[in-house]
CSV table of C-alpha atoms in Angstrom, one decimal:
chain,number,residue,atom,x,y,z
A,280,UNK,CA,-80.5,-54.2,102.9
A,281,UNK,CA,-78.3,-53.3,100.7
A,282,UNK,CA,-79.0,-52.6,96.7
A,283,UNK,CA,-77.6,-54.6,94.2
A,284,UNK,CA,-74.9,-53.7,92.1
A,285,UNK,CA,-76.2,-53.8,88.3
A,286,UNK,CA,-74.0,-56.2,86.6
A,287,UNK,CA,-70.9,-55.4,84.7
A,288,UNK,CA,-70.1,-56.4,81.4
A,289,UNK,CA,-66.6,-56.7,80.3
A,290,UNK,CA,-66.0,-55.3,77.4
A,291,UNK,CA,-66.0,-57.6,74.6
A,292,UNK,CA,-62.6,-59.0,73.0
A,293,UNK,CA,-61.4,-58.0,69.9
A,294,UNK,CA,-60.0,-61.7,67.9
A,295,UNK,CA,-57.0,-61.6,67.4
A,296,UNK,CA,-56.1,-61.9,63.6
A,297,UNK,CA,-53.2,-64.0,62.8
A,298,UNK,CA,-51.0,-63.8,60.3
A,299,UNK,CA,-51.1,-66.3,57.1
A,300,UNK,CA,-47.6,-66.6,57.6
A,301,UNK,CA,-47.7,-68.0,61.3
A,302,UNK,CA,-50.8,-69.9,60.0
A,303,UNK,CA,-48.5,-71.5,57.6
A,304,UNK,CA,-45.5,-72.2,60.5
A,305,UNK,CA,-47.8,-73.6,62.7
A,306,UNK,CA,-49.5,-76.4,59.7
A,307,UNK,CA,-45.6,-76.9,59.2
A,308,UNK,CA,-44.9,-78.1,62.3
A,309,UNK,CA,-47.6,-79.9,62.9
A,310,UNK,CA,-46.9,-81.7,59.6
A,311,UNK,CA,-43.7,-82.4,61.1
A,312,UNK,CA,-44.9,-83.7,64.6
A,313,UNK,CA,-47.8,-86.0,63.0
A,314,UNK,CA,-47.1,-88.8,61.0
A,315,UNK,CA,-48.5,-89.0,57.2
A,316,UNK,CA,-51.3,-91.1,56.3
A,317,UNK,CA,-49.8,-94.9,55.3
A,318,UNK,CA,-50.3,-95.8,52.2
A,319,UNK,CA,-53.3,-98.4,51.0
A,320,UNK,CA,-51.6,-102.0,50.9
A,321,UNK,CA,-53.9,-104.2,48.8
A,322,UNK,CA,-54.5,-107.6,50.3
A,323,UNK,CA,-55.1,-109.5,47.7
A,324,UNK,CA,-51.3,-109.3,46.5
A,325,UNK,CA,-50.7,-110.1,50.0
A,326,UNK,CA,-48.8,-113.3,51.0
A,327,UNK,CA,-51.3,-116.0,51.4
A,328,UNK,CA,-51.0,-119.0,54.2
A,329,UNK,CA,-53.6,-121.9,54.4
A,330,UNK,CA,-53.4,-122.6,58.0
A,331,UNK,CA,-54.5,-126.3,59.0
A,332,UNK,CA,-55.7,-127.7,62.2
A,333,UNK,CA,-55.9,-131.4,63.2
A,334,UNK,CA,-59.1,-133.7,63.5
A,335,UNK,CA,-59.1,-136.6,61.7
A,336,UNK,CA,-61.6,-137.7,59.6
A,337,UNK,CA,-62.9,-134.2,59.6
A,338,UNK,CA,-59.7,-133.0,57.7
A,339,UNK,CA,-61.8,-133.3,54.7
A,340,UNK,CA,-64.0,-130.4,55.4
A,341,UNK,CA,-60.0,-128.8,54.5
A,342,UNK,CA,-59.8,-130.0,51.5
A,343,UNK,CA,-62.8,-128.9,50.4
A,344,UNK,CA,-61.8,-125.0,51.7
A,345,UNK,CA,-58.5,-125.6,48.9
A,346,UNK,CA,-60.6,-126.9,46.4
A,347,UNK,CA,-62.5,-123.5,46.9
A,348,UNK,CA,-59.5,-121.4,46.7
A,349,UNK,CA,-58.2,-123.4,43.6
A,350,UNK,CA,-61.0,-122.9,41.9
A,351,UNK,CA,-60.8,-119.0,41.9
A,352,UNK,CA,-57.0,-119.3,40.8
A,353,UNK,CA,-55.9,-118.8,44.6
A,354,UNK,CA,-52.7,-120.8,45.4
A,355,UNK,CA,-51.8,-120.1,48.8
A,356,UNK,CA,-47.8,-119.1,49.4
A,357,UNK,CA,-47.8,-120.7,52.6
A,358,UNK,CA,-49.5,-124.1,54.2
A,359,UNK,CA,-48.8,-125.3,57.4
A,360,UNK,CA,-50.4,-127.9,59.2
A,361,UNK,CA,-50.4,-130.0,62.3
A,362,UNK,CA,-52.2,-133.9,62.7
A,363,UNK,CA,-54.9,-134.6,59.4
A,364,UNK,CA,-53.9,-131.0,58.6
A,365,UNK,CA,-50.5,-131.6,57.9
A,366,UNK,CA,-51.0,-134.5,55.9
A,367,UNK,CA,-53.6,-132.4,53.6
A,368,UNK,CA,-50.3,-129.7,53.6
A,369,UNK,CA,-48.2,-132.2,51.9
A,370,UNK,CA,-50.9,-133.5,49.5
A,371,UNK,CA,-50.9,-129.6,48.6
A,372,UNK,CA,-47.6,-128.2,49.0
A,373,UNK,CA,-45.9,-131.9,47.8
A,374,UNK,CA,-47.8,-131.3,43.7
A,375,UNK,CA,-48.0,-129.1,41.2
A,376,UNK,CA,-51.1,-126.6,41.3
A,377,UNK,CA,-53.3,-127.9,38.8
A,378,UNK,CA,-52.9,-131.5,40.5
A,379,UNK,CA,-53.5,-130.6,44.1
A,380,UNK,CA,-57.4,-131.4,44.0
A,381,UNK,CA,-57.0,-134.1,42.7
A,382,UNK,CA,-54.5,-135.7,44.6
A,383,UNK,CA,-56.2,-134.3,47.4
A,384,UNK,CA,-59.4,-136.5,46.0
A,385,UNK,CA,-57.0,-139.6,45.5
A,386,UNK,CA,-56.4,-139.4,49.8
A,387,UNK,CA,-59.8,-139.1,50.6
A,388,UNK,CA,-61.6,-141.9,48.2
A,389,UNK,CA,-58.3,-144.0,49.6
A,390,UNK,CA,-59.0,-143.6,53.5
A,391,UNK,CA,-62.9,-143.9,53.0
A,392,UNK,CA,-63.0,-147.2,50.1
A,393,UNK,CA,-63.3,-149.9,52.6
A,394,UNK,CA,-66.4,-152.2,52.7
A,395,UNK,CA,-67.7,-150.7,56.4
A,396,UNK,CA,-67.0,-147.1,55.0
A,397,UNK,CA,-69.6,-147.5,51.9
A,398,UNK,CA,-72.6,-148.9,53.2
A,399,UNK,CA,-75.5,-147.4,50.9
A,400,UNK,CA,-77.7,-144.6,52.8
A,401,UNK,CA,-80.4,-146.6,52.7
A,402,UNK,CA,-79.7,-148.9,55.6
A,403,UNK,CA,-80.5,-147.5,58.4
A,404,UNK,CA,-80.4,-143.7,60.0
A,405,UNK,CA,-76.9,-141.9,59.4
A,406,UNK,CA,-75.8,-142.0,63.2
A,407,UNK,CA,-76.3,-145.4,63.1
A,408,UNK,CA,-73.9,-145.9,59.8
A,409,UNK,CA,-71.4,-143.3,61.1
A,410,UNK,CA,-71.3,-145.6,64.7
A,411,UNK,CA,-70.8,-149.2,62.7
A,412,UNK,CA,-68.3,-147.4,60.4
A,413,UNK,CA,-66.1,-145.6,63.3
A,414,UNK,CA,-66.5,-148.9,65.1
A,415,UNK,CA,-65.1,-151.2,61.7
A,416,UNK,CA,-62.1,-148.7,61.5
A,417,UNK,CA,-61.4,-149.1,65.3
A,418,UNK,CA,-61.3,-152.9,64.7
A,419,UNK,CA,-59.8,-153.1,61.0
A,420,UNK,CA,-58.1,-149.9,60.4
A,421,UNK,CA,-58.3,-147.4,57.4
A,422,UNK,CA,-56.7,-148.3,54.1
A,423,UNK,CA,-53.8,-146.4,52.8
A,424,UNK,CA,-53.7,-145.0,56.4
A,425,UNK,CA,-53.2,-147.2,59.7
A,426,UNK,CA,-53.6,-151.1,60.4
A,427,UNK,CA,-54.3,-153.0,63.8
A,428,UNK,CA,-50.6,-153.7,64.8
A,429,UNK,CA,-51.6,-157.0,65.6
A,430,UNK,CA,-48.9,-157.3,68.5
A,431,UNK,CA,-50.1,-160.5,71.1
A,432,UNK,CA,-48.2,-157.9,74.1
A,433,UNK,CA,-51.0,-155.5,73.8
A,434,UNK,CA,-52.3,-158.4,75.6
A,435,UNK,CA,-51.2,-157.3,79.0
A,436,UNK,CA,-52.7,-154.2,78.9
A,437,UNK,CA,-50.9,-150.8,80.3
A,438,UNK,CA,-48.0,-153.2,81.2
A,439,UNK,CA,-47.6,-153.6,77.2
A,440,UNK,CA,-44.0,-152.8,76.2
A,441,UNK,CA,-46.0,-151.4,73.0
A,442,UNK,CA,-46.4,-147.9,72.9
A,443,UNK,CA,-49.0,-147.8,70.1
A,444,UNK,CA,-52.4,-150.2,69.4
A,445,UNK,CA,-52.0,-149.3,65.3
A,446,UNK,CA,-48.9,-149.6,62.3
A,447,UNK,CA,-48.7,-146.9,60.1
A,448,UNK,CA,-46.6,-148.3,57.6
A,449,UNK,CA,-49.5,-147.7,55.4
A,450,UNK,CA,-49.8,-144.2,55.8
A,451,UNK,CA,-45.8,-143.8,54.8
A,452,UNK,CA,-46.6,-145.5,51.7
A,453,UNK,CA,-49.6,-142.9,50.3
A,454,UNK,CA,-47.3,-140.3,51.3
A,455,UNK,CA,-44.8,-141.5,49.3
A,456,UNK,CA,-47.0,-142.3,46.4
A,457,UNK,CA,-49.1,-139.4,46.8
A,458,UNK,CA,-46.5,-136.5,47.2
A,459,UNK,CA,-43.3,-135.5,45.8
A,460,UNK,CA,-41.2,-134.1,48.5
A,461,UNK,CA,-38.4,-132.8,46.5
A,462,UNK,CA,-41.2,-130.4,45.1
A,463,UNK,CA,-42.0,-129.3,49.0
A,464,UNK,CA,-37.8,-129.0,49.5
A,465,UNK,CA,-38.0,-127.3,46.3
A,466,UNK,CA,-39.7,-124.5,48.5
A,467,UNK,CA,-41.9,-123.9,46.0
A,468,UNK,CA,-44.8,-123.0,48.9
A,469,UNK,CA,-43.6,-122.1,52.6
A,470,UNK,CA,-44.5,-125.9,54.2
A,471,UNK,CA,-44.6,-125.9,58.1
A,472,UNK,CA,-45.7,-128.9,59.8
A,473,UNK,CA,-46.0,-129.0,63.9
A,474,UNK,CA,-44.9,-132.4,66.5
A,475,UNK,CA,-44.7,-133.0,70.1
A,476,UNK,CA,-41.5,-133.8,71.2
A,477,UNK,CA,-42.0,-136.8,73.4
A,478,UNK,CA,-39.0,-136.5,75.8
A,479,UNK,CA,-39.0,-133.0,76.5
A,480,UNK,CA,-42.9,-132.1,75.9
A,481,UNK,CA,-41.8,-129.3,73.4
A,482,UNK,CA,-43.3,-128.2,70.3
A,483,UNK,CA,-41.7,-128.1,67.2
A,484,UNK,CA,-42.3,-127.6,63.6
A,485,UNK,CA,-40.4,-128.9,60.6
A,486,UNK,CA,-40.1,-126.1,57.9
A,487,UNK,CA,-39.2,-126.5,54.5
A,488,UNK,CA,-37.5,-123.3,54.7
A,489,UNK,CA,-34.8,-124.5,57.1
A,490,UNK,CA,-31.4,-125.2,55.8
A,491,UNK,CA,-31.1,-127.9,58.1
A,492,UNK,CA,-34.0,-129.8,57.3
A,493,UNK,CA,-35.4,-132.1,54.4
A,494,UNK,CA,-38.5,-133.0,54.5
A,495,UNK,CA,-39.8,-136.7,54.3
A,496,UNK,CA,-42.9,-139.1,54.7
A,497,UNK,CA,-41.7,-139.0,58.7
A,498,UNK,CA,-42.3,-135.3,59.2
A,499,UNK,CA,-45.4,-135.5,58.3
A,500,UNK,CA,-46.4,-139.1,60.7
A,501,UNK,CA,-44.8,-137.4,63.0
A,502,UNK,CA,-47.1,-134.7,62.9
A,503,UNK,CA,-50.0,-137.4,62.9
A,504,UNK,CA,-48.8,-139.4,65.6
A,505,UNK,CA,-51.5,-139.3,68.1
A,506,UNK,CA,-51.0,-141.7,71.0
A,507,UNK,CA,-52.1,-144.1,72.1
A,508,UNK,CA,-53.5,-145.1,68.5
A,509,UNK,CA,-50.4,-144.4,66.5
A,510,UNK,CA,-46.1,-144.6,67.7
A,511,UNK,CA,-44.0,-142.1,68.3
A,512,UNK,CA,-42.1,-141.3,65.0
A,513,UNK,CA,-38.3,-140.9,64.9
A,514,UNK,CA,-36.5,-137.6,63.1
A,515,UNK,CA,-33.3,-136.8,63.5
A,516,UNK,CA,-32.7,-139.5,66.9
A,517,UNK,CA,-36.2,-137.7,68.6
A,518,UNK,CA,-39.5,-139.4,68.4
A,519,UNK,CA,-42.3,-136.8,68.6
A,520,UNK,CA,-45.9,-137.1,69.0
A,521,UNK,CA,-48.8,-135.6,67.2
A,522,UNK,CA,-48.7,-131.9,67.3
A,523,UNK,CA,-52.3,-131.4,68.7
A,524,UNK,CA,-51.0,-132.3,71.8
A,525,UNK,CA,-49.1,-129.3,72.6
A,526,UNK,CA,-51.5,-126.9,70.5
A,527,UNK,CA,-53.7,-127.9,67.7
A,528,UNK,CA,-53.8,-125.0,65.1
A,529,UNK,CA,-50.4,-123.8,63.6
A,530,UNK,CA,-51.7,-119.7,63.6
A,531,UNK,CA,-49.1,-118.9,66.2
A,532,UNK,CA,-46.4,-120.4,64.8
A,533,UNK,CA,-47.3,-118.5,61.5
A,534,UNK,CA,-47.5,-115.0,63.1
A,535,UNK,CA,-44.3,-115.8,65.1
A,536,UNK,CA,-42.3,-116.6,61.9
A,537,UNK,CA,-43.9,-113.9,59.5
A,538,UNK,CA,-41.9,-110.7,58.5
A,539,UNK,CA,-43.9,-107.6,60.5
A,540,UNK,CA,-42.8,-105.9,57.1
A,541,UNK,CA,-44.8,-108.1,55.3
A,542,UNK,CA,-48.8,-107.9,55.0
A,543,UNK,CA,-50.1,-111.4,55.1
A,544,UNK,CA,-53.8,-112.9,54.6
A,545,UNK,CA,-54.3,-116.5,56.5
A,546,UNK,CA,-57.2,-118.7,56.1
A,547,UNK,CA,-57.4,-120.7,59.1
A,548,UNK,CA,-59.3,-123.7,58.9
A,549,UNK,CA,-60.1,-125.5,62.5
A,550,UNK,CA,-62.6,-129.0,62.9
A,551,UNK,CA,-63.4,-128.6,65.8
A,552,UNK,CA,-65.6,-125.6,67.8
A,553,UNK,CA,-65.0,-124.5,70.7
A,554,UNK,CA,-68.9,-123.6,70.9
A,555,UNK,CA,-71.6,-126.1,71.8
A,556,UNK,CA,-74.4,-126.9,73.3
A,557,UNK,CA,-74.7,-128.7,76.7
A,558,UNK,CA,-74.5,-132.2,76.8
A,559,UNK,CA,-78.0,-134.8,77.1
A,560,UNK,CA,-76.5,-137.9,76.7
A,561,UNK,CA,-72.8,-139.6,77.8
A,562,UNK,CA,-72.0,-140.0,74.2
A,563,UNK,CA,-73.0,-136.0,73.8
A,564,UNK,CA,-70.2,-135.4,77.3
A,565,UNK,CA,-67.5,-137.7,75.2
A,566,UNK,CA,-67.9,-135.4,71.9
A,567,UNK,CA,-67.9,-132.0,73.7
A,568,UNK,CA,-65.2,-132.8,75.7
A,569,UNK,CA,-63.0,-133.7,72.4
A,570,UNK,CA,-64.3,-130.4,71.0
A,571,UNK,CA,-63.3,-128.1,73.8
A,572,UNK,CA,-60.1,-130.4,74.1
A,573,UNK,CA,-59.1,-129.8,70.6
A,574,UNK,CA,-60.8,-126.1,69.3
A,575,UNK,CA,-57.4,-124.7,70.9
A,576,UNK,CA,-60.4,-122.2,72.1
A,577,UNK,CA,-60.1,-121.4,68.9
A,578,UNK,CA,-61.9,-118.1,68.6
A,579,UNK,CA,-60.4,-116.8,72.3
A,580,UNK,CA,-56.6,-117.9,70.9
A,581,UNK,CA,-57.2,-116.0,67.4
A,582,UNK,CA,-58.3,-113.1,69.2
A,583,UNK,CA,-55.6,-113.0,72.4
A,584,UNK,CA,-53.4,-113.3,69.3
A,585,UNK,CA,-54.8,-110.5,67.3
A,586,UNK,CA,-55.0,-107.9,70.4
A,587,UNK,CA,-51.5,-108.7,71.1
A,588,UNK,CA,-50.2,-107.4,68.1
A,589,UNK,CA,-52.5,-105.0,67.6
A,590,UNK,CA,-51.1,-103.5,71.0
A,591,UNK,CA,-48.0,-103.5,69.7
A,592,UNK,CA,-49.4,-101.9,66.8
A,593,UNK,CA,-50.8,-99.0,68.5
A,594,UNK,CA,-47.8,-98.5,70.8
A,595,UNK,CA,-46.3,-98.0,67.8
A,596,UNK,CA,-48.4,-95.3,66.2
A,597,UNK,CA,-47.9,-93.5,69.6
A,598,UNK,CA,-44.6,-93.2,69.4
A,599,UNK,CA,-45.2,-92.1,65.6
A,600,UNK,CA,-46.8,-88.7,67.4
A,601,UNK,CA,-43.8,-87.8,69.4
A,602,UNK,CA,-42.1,-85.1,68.6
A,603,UNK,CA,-39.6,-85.2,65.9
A,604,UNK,CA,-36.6,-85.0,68.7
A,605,UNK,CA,-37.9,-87.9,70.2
A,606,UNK,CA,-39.2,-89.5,67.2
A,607,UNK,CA,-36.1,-89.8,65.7
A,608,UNK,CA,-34.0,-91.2,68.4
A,609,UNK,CA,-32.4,-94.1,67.0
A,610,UNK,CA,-33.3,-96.2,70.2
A,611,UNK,CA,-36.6,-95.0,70.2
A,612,UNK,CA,-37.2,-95.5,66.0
A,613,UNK,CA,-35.6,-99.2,66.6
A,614,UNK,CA,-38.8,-99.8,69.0
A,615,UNK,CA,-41.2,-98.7,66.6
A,616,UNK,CA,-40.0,-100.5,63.7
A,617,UNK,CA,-40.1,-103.6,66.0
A,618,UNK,CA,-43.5,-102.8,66.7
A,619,UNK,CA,-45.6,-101.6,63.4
A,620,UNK,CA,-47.1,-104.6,61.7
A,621,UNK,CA,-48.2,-104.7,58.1
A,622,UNK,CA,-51.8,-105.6,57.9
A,623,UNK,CA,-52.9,-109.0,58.6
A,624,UNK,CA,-56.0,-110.7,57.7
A,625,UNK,CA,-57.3,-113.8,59.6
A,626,UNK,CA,-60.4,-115.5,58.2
A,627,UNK,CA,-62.0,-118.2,60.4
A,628,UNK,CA,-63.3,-121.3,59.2
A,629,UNK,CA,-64.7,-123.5,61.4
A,630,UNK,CA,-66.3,-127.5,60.3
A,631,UNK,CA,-69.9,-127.3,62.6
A,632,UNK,CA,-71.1,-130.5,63.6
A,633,UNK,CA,-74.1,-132.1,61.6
A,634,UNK,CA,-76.5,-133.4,63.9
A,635,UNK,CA,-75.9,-137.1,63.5
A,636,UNK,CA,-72.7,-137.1,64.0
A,637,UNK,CA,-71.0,-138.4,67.8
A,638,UNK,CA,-67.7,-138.5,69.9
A,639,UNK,CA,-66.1,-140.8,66.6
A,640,UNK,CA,-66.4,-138.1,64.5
A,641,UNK,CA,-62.6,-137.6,64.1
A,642,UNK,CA,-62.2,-141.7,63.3
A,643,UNK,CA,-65.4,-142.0,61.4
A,644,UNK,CA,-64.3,-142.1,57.7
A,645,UNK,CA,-67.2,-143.6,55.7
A,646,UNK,CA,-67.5,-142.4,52.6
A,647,UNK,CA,-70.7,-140.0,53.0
A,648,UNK,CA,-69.4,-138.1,55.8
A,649,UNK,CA,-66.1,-137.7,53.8
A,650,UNK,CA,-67.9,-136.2,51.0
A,651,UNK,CA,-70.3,-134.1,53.7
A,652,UNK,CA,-67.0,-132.7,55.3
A,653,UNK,CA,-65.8,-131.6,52.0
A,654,UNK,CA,-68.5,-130.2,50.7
A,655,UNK,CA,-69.2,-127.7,53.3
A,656,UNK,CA,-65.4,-126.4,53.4
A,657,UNK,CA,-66.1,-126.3,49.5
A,658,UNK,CA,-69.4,-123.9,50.7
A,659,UNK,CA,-67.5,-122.0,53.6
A,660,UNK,CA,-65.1,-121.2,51.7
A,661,UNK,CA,-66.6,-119.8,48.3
A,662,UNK,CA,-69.0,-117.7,50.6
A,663,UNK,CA,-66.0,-116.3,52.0
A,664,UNK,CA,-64.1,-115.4,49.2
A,665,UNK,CA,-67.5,-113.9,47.7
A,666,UNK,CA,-68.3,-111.5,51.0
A,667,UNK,CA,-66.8,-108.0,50.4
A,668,UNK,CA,-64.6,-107.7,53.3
A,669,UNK,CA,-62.6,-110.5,51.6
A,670,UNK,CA,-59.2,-109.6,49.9
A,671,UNK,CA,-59.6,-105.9,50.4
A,672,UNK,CA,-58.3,-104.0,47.8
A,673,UNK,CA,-57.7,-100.6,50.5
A,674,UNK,CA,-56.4,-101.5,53.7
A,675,UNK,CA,-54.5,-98.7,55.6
A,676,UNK,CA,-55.1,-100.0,58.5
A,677,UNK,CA,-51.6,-102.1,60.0
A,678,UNK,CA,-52.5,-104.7,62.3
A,679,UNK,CA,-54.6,-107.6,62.2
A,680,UNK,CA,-58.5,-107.6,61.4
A,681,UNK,CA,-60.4,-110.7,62.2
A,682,UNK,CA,-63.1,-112.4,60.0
A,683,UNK,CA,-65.8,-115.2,60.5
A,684,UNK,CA,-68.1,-114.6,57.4
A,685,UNK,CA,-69.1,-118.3,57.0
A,686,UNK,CA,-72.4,-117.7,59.4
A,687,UNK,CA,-75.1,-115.6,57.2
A,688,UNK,CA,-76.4,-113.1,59.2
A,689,UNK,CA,-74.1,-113.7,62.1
A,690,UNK,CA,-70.8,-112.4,60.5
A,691,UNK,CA,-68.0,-111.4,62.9
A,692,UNK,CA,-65.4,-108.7,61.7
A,693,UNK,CA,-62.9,-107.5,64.5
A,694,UNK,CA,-61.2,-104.5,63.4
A,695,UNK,CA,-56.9,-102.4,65.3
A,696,UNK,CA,-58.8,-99.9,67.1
């Protein structure tokens, strides 16, 4: 057997001392390859948009989130709306700041002042009272807001030539009263409001900011128009629909039509969650249904939209780490200006259902529930505004960070990677 070689050592390596001077060339042209740091945008001089989804007699629950940001000395740049959302846009966009609450108030005391809608507490449980008032305004309407159109041909049924069982004539009259629309065509506020067009199925928002349209009372019924309750509304020889029936939140028409160039902070206020528990009763089925019907998956949509441009936000800082000859191709710089996004800030609000409330919650509009719905967007909202995360002062970050902070102990930030 042969013996075994004792190992050998190789002889130890002297380092290599480099130069300061190539020490210095090489931080230089790293310097050059690597993009410098972005600067700190503070968000609370960001533009501000008060995003509004539909829901009815829920839409109260929004104006109690304004009322919130009012009373901090927040006035949104931007509103848009679409349904019960875009009629509280008006009321806000359509007066002066120190009168929006108030008109806001004025709406709200209107559509929930008749006799069925302000039944004292003390008769009977809530569900009860919420069913008898949802029930007097299928039968009698809401004041200041729709009627029974009181048409004998809704007497044959689907062969009706009506295309609506409710006038709202009443509703064009509190707009009217209630907001000045040369203020909104002022543009004053950025004032977007979202319909269905009926003939070709489309969506399409009227916005204050185009040259080619003035808003009126109709933009916003249109907006409203929710068949088979209300008609179609006419503008400009179309007759649209309510919005919610192509999409029911207005965030991606607001991230379409921002500037990239331009950081933005959006409160988006929805009224209905896509969350829930599983149905025990068929009157549970009817109100889950309209939730998962009308949440425009709400969280899932916000978040699709968010990685979507946060993608394109990190395709961009890729191409920031190309070399300089690359880099600075004109072709290749076009791309990446397309691509970077100033940082964006979404913060979720969502109305949760209170236990006695059913499937009529969007219709019911007595005066307690009214009150209810406002005063827990009024809640939502201040504990928003008063969590740490909100308004950043520092945000280097570009692309868009997500917020639910209205759940203590269960708040939700999604952060670009």
């Amino acid at each position: 057997m042969a013996a075994r070689r004792p190992a050998v050592q190789a002889p130890a390596k002297t380092p290599t001392k480099i130069p300061n001077t190539a020490i210095s060339k090489t931080a230089k042209a790293v310097a050059k390859v690597a993009p410098s740091p972005r600067p700190c945008v503070d968000m609370q001089a960001a533009r501000k948009a008060l995003v509004l989804q539909g829901g009815g007699a829920l839409g109260s629950y929004q104006a109690g989130v304004y009322e919130a940001l009012s009373r901090r000395g927040i006035h949104p740049e931007w509103v848009a709306g679409v349904s019960i959302g875009a009629i509280n846009a008006a009321l806000i966009a359509g007066n002066a700041p120190n009168r929006r609450v108030e008109r806001l108030r004025e709406f709200w005391s209107l559509v929930s002042s008749a006799p069925a809608q302000r039944i004292p507490l003390a008769f009977g449980d809530r569900s009860t009272q919420n069913q008898w008032s949802a029930n007097a305004a299928v039968m009698f309407g809401i004041p200041g807001f729709f009627r029974p159109s009181g048409s004998p041909l809704l007497l044959m049924g689907n062969a009706s030539p009506e295309l609506s069982y409710y006038d709202t004539t009443p509703l064009r009259q509190t707009l009217e009263r209630l907001v000045d629309f040369d203020r909104i065509n002022a543009g004053e506020m950025r004032f977007s409001v979202g319909a269905a067009n009926v003939v070709s199925g489309d969506s399409k928002y009227f916005d204050n900011t185009d040259p080619d349209t003035k808003i009126g009372p109709e933009h916003v019924m249109a907006s409203g128009a929710l068949p088979p309750g209300f008609p179609p509304v006419q503008v400009d020889k179309q007759f649209y629909w309510d919005g919610g029936i192509v999409s029911n939140t207005p965030l991606q028409y607001v991230l379409d039509a921002q500037s990239h160039k331009e950081a933005l902070v959006v409160w988006q206020v929805d009224l209905f969650s896509a969350r829930g528990a599983m149905p025990t009763t068929m009157s549970e089925v009817m109100e889950r249904q309209k939730d998962i019907t009308y949440s425009s998956r709400t969280r899932r949509n916000t978040d699709a939209l968010a990685s979507n441009l946060n993608l394109q936000q990190a395709i961009a800082d890729l191409i920031g780490k190309l070399p300089p000859a690359l880099r600075n191709d004109p072709s290749v710089a076009a791309v990446q200006a397309q691509l970077t996004h100033q940082p964006i800030d979404i913060f979720h609000l969502i109305y949760r259902d209170k236990p006695y409330e059913t499937e009529s919650k969007d219709y019911e509009f007595s005066r307690a529930t009214v009150e209810d719905h406002w005063a827990a967007g009024l809640r939502d909202m201040e504990q928003t505004l008063a969590h740490p995360e909100s308004l950043r002062s520092e945000a280097q970050t570009n692309g868009v960070t997500t917020f639910d902070l209205t759940e203590p102990g269960n708040e939700r930030v999604e952060r670009p990677i």
